[in-house]
mmCIF file of C-alpha atoms in Angstrom:
data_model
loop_
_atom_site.group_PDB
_atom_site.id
_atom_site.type_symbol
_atom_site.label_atom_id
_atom_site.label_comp_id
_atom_site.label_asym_id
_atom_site.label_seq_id
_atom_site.Cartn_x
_atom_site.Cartn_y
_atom_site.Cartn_z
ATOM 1 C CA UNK F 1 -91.471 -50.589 24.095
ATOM 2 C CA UNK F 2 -91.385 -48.291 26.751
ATOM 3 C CA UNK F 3 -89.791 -44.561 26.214
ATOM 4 C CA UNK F 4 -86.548 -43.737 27.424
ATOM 5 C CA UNK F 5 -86.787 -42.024 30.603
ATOM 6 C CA UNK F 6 -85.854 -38.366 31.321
ATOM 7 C CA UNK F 7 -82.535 -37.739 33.911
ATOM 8 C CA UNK F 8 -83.772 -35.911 37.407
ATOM 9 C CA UNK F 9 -81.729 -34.318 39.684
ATOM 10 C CA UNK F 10 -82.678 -36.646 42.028
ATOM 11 C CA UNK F 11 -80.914 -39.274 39.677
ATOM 12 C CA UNK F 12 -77.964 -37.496 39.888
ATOM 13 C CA UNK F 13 -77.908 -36.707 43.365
ATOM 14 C CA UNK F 14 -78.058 -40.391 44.351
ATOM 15 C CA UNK F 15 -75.059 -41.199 41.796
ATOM 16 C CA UNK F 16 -72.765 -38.768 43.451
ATOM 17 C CA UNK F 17 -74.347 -39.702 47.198
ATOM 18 C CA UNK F 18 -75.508 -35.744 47.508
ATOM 19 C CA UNK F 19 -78.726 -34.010 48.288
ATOM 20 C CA UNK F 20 -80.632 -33.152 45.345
ATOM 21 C CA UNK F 21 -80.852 -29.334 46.929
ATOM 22 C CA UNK F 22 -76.667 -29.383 46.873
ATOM 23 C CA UNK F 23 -77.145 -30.726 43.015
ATOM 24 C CA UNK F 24 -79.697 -28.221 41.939
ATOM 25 C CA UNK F 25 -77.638 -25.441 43.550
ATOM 26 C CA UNK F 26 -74.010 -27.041 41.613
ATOM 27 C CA UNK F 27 -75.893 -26.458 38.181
ATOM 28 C CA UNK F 28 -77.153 -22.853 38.705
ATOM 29 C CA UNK F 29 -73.943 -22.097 39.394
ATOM 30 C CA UNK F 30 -75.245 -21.061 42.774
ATOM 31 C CA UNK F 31 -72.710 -20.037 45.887
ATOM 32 C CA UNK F 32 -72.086 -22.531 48.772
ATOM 33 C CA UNK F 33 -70.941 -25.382 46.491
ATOM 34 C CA UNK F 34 -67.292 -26.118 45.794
ATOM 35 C CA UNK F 35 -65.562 -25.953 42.790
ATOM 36 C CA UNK F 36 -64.302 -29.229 43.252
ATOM 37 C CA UNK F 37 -68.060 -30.676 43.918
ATOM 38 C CA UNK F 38 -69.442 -28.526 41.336
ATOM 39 C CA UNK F 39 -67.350 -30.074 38.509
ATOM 40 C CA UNK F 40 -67.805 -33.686 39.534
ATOM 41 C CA UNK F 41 -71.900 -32.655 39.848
ATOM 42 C CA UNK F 42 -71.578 -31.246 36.232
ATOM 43 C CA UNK F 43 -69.522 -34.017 34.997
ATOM 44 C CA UNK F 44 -72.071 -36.895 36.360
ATOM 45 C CA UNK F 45 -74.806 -34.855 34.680
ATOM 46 C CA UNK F 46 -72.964 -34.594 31.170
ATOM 47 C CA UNK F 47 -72.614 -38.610 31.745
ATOM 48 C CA UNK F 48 -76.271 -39.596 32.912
ATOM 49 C CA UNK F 49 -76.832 -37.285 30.056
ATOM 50 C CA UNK F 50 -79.486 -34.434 32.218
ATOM 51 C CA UNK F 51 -81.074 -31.760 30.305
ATOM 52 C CA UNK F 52 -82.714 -29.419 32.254
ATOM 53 C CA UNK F 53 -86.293 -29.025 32.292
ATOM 54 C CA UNK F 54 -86.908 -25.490 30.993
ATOM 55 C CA UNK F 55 -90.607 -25.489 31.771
ATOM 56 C CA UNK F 56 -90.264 -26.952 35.274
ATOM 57 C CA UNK F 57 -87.707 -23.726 36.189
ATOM 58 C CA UNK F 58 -90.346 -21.444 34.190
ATOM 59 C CA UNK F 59 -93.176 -22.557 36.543
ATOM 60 C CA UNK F 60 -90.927 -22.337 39.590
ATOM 61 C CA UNK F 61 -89.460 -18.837 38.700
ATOM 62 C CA UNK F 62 -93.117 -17.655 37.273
ATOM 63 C CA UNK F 63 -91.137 -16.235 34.205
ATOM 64 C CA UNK F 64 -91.470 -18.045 30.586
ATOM 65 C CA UNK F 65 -87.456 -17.659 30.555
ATOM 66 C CA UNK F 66 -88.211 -16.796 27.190
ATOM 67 C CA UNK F 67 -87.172 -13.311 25.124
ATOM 68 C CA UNK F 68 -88.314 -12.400 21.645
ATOM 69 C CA UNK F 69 -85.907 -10.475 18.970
ATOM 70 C CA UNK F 70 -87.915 -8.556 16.535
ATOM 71 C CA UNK F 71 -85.221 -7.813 13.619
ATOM 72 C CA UNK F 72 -86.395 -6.536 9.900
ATOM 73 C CA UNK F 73 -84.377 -9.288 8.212
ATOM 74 C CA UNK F 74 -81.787 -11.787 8.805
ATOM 75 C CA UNK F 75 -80.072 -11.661 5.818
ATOM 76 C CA UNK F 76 -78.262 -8.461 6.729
ATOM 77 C CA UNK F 77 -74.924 -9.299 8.309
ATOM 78 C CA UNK F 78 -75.366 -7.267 11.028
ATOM 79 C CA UNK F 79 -78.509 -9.333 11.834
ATOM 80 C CA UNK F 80 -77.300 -12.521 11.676
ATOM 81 C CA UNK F 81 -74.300 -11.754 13.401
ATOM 82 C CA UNK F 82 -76.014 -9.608 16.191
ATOM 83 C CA UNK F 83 -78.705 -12.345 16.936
ATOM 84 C CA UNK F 84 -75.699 -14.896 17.132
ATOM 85 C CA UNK F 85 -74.534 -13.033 20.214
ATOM 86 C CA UNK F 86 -78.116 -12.309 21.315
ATOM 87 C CA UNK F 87 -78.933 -16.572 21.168
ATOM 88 C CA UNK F 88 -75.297 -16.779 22.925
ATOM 89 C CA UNK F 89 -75.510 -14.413 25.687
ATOM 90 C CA UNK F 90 -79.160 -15.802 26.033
ATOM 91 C CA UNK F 91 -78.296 -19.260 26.862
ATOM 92 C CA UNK F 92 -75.861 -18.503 29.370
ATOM 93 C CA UNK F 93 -78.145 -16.724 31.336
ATOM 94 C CA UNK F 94 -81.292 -19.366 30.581
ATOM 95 C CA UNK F 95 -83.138 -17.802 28.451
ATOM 96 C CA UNK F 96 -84.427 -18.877 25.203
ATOM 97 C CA UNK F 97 -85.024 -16.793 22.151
ATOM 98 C CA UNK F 98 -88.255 -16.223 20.007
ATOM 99 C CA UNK F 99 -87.611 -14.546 16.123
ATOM 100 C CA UNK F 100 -89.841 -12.985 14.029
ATOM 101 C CA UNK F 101 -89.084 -11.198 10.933
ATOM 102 C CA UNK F 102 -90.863 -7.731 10.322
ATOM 103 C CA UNK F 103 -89.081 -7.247 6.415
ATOM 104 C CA UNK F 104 -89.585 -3.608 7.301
ATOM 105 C CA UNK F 105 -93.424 -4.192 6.900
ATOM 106 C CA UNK F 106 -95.808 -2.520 10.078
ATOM 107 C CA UNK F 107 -98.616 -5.306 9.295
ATOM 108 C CA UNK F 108 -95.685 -7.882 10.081
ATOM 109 C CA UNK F 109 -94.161 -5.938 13.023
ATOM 110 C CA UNK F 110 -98.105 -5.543 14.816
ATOM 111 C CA UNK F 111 -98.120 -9.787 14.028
ATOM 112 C CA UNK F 112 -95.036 -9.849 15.751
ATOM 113 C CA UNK F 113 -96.460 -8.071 19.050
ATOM 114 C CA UNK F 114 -99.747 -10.669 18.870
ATOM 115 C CA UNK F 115 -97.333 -13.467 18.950
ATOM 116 C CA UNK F 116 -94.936 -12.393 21.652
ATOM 117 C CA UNK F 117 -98.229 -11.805 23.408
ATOM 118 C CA UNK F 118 -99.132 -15.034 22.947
ATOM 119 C CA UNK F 119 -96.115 -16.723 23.869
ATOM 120 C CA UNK F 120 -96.084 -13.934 26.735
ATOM 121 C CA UNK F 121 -91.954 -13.468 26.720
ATOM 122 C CA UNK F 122 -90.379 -11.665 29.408
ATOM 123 C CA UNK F 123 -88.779 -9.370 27.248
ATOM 124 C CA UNK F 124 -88.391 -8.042 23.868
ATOM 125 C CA UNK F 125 -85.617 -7.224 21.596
ATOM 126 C CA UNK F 126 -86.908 -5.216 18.859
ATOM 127 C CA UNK F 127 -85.348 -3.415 15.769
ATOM 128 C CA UNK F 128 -88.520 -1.130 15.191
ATOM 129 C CA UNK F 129 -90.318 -0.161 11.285
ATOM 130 C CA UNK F 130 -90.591 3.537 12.247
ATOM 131 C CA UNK F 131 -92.041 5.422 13.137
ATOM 132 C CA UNK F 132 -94.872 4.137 14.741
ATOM 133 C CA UNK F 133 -95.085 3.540 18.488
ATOM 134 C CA UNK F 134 -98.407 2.205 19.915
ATOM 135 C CA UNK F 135 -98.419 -1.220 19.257
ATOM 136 C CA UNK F 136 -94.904 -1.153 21.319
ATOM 137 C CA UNK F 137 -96.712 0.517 24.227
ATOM 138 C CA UNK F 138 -99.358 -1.419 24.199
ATOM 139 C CA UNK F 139 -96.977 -4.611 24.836
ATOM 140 C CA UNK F 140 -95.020 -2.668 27.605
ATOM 141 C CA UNK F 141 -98.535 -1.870 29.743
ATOM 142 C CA UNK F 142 -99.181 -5.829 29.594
ATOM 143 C CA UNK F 143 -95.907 -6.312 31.695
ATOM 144 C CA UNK F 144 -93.538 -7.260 28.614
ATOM 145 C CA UNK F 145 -90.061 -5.635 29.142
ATOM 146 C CA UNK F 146 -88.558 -4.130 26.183
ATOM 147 C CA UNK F 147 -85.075 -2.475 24.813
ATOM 148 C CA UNK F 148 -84.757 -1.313 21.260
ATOM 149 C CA UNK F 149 -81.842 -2.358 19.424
ATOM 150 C CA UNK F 150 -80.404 -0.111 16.854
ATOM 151 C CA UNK F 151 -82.787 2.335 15.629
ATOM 152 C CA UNK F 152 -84.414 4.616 18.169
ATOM 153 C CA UNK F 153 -88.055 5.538 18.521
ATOM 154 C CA UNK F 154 -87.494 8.867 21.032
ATOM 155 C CA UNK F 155 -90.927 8.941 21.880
ATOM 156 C CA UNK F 156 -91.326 5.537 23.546
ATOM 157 C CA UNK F 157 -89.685 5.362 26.877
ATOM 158 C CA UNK F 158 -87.907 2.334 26.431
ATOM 159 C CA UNK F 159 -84.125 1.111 26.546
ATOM 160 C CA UNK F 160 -81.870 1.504 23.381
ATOM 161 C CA UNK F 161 -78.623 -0.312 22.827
ATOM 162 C CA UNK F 162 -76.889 0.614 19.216
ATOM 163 C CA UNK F 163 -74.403 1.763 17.506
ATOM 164 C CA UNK F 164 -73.530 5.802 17.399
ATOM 165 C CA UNK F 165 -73.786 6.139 13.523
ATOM 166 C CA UNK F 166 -73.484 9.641 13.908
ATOM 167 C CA UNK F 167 -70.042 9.987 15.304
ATOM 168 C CA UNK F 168 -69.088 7.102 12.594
ATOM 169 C CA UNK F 169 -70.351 8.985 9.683
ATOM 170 C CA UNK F 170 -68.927 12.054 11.116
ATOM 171 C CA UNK F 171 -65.058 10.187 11.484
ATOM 172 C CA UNK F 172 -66.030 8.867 8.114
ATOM 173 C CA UNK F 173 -66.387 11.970 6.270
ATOM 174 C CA UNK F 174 -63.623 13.612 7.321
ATOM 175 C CA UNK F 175 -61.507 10.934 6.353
ATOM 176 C CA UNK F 176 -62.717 11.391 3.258
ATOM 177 C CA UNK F 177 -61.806 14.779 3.389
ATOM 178 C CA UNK F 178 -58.698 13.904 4.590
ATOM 179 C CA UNK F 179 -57.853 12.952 1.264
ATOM 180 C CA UNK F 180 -58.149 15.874 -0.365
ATOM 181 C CA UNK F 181 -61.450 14.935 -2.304
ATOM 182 C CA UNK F 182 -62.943 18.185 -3.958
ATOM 183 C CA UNK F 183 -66.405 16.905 -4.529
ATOM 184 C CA UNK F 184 -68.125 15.097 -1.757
ATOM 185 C CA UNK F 185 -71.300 13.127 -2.334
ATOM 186 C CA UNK F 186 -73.677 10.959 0.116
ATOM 187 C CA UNK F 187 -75.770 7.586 -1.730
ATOM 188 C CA UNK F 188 -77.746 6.818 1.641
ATOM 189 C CA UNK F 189 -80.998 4.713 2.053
ATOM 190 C CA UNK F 190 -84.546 6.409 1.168
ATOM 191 C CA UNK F 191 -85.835 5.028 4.342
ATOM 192 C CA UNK F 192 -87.273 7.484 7.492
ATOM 193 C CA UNK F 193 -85.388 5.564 9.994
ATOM 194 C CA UNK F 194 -83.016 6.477 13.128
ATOM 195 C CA UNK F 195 -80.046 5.270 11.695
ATOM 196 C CA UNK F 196 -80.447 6.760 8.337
ATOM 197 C CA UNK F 197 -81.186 10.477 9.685
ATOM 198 C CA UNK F 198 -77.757 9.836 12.003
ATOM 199 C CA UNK F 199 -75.404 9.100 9.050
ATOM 200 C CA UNK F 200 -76.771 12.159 7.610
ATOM 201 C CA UNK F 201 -76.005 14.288 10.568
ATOM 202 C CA UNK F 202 -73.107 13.118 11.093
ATOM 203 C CA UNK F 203 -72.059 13.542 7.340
ATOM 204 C CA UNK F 204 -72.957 17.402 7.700
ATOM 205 C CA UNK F 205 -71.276 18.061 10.907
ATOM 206 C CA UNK F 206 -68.207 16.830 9.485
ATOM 207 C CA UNK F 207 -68.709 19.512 6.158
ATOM 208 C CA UNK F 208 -69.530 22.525 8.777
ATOM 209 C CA UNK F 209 -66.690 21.864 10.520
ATOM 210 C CA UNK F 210 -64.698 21.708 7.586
ATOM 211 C CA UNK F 211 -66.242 24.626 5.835
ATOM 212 C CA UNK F 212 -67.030 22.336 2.446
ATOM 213 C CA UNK F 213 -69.276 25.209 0.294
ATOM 214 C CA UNK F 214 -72.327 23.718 -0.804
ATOM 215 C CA UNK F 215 -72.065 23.431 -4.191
ATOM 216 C CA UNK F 216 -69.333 20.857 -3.658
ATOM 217 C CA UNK F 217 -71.797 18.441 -2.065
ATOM 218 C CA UNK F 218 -74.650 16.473 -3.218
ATOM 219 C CA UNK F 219 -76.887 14.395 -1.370
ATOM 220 C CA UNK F 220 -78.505 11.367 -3.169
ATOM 221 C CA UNK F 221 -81.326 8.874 -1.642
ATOM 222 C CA UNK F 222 -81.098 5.318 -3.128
ATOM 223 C CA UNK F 223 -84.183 3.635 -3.321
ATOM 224 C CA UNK F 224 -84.876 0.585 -1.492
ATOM 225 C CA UNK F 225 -87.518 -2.166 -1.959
ATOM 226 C CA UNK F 226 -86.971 -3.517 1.511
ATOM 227 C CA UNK F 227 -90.961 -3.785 2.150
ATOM 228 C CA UNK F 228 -91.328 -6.224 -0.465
ATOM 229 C CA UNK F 229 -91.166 -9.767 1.266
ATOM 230 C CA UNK F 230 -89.008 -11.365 -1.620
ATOM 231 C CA UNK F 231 -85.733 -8.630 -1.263
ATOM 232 C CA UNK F 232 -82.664 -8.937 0.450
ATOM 233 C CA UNK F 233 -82.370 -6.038 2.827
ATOM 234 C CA UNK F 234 -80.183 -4.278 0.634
ATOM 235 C CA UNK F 235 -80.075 -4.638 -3.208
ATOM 236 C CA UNK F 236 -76.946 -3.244 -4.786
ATOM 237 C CA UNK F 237 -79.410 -3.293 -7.950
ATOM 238 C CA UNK F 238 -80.530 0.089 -7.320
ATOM 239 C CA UNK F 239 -77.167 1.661 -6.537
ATOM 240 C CA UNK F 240 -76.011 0.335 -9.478
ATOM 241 C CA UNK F 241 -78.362 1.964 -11.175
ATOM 242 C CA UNK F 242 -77.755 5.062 -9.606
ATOM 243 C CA UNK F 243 -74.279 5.151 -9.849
ATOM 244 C CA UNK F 244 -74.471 4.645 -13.633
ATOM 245 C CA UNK F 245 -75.567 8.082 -14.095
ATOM 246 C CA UNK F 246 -73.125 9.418 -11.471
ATOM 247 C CA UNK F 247 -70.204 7.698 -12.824
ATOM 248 C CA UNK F 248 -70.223 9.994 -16.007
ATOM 249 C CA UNK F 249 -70.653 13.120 -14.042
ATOM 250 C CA UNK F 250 -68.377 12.571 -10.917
ATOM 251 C CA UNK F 251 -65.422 15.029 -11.238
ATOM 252 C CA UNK F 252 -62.023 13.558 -10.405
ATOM 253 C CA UNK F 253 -60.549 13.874 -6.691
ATOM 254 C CA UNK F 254 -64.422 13.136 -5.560
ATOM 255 C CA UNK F 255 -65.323 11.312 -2.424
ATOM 256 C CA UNK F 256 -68.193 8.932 -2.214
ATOM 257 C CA UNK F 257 -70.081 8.256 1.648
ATOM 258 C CA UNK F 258 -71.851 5.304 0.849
ATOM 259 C CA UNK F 259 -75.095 4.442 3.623
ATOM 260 C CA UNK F 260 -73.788 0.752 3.570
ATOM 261 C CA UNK F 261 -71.532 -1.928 2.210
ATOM 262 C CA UNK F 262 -74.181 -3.516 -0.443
ATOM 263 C CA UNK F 263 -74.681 -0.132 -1.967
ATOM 264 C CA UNK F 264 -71.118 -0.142 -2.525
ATOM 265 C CA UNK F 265 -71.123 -2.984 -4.721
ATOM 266 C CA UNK F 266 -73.733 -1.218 -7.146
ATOM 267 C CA UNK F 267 -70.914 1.565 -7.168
ATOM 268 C CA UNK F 268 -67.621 -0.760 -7.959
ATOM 269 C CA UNK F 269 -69.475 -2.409 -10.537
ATOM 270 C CA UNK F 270 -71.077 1.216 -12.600
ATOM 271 C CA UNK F 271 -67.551 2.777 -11.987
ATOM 272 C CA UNK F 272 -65.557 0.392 -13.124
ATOM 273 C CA UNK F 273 -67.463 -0.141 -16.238
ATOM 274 C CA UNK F 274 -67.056 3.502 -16.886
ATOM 275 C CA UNK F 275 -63.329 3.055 -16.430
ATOM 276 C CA UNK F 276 -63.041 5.212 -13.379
ATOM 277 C CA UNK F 277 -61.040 4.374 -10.961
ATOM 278 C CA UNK F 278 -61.409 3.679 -7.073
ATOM 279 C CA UNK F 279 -59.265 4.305 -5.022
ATOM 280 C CA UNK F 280 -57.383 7.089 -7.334
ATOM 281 C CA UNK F 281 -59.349 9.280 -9.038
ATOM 282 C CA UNK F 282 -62.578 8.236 -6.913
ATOM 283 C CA UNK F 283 -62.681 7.417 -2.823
ATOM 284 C CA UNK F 284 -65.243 5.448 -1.719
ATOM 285 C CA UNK F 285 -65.937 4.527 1.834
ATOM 286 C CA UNK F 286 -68.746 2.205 2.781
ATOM 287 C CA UNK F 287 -70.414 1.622 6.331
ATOM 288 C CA UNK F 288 -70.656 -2.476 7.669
ATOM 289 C CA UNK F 289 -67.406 -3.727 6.619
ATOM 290 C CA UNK F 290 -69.491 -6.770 5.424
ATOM 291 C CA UNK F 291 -67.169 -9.991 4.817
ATOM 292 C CA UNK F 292 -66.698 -9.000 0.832
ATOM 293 C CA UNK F 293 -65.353 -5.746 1.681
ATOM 294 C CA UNK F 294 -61.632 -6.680 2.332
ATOM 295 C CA UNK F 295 -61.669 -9.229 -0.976
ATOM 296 C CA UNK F 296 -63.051 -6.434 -3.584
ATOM 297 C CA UNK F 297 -60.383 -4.770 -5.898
ATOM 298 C CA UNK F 298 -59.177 -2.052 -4.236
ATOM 299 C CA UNK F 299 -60.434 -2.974 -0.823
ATOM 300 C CA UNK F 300 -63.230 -1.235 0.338
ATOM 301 C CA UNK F 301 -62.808 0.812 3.315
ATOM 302 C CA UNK F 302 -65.710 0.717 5.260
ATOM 303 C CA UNK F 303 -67.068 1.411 9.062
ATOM 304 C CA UNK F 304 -67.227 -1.777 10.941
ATOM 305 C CA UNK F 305 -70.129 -1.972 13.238
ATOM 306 C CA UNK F 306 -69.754 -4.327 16.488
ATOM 307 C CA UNK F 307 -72.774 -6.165 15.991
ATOM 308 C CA UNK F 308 -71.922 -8.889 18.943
ATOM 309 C CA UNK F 309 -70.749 -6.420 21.272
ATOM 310 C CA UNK F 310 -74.633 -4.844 20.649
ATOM 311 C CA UNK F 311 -76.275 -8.087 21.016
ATOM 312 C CA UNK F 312 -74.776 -9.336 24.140
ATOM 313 C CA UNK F 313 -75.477 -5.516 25.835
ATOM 314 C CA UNK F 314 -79.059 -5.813 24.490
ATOM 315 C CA UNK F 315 -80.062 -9.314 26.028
ATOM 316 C CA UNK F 316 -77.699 -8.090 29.381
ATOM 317 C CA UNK F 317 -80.124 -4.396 29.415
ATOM 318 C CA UNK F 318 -83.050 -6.583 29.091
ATOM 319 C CA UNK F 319 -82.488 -9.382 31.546
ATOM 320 C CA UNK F 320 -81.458 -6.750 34.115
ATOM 321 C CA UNK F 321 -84.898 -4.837 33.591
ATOM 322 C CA UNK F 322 -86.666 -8.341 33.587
ATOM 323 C CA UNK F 323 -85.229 -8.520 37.248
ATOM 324 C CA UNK F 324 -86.539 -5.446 38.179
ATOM 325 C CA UNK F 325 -89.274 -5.412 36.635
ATOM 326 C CA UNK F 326 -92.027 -2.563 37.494
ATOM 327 C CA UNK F 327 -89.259 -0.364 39.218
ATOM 328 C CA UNK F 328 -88.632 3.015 38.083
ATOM 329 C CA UNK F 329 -84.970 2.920 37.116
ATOM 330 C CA UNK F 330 -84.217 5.568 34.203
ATOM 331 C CA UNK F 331 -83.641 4.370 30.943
ATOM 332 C CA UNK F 332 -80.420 3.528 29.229
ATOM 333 C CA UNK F 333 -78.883 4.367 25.898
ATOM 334 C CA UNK F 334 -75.695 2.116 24.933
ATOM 335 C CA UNK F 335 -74.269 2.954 21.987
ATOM 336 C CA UNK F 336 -70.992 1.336 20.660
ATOM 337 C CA UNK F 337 -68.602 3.399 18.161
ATOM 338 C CA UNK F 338 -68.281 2.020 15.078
ATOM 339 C CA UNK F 339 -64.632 1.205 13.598
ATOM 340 C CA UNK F 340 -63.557 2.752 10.612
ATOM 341 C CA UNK F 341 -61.042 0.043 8.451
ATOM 342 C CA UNK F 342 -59.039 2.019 5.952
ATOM 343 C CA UNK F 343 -58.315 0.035 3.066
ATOM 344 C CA UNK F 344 -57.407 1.078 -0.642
ATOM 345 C CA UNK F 345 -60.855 2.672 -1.954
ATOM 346 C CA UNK F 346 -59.795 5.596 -0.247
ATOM 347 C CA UNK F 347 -56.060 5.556 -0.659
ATOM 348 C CA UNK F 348 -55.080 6.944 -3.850
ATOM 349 C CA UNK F 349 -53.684 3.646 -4.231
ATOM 350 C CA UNK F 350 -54.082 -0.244 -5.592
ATOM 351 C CA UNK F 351 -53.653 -2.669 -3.195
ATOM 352 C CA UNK F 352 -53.726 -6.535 -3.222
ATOM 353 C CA UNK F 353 -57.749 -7.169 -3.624
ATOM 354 C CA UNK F 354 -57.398 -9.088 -0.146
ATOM 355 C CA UNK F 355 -56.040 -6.517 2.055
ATOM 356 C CA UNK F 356 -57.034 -6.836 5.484
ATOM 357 C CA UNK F 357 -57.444 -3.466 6.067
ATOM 358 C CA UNK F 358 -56.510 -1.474 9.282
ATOM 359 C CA UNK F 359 -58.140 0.698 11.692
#
């Protein structure tokens, strides 16, 4: 039995009685084509059922068409939601997408470098395990264009596209403020990243501008297991934990900046088994506005982060330093402000568990 055989432009172009440059030119959306002979071109195609030939156009354009996204773990929402619009933006412009998964672990993250060297991408995405920098320059020298997504590594000369967590923990904090809260505390990640060390800037700015006295703040580091292979990124285990101890020693009219929306679980869960309550005697505001926040009891107001709008900037940053590739254009840094979604954690009030929120 012989094997089904593959749909040409050439096919096409003797279906619709048109030169197979006119059809190749319809389908790249090229100029000099009508819209009216583009559509019937595209609609012939989707019948004759043509799927381009990805490694034909590679060999022709001299490019693999090809871009590799180096995140630390997909099972963050941001993540998965952010390589959504990275594998969307992607295809429209023809490019496919190579993953690999650091976990936060360097010996994974120099792996990932071998194999994007291997497949030789055009381009990286990369969420970096600080703070290490050569195997990143290494892959620049051999040609591979690169723009780092989220976290910043200031002494690589490189393209970054995130999220201004500074400003956002800075609006953050002074809602809780806002409040009235007496007693302000920080639970933030134990990690030496970017992000981290912005959260905590921006938390202080907000206290020096508001002239909070020291001994009204306290600063606690929750510790992580995110190097271990077998952990979700975040583990509201060890904020629980944590917050066990807190929640005996919190004062009322306290305010609690949680570094994310997982840790915030750990809290709800130690507080409320204490019999303190959120939203009244406690404010808590997280930073993700994960799915669950809206649906716990009261909602949790949280810092939404606009993890598509980052993606589809990252893959357009990269793809426009692909096409220019070896110029000396200066680099960029995008960074989105994140949304802050009041809900009743830091109301003084009980809401219905599945408040929407507002901004």
């Amino acid at each position: 039995m012989n094997s089904p055989r593959r749909v040409t432009l050439q096919d096409i172009a003797t279906s619709v009685g048109l030169s197979v440059n006119t059809v190749s030119r319809a389908l790249a959306g090229k100029s000099a084509v009508s819209e009216a002979t583009r559509a019937m071109i595209k609609a012939e195609a989707d019948r004759l059922g043509y799927v381009p030939n990805t490694m034909a156009r590679s060999l022709v354009l001299g490019q693999a068409m090809t871009i590799g996204v180096v995140i630390t773990n997909p099972s963050n929402p941001f993540y998965s939601r952010m390589i959504s619009a990275v594998e969307q933006r992607g295809s429209v412009l023809g490019y496919s997408m190579l993953l690999v998964v650091s976990e936060e672990n360097h010996t994974n993250e120099l792996r990932a470098v071998d194999s994007m060297r291997r497949w030789g991408v055009d381009g990286a995405l990369v969420v970096p395990v600080q703070p290490e920098v050569e195997h990143w320059r290494r892959l620049m020298a051999a040609g591979t264009e690169m723009v780092l997504v989220n976290r910043d590594l200031p002494e690589l000369d490189c393209d970054l596209v995130g999220i201004d967590y500074e400003r956002s923990a800075y609006e953050a904090t002074l809602h809780l403020l806002d409040t009235g809260v007496e007693q302000v505390y920080l639970l933030e990640e134990d990690l030496q990243i970017s992000t981290v060390r912005a959260r905590v800037d921006g938390f202080h700015r907000a206290l020096a501008e508001r002239g909070v006295p020291p001994e009204s703040v306290r600063e606690l580091r929750v510790p992580t297991r995110r190097r271990a292979a077998n952990t979700l990124p975040w583990e509201p285990a060890e904020a629980y934990e944590l917050a066990q101890h807190l929640a005996a020693d919190v004062p009322p009219r306290s305010g609690i900046l949680v570094g994310n929306d997982s840790f915030a679980l750990g809290v709800y869960r130690a507080f409320s088994e204490a019999g303190r309550v959120i939203g009244d005697e406690v404010a808590v505001v997280g930073f993700g506005d994960h799915p669950f926040a809206a649906y716990l009891a009261p909602g949790l107001t949280s810092v939404r982060l606009p993890a598509e709008q980052v993606g589809a900037a990252a893959v357009d940053q990269l793809v426009a330093r692909i096409g220019r590739r070896g110029s000396a254009a200066p680099r960029a840094r995008i960074s989105f402000p994140g949304d802050l979604v009041v809900r009743g954690s830091s109301t003084h009030r009980q809401p219905a568990a599945a408040d929407p929120g507002s901004s």
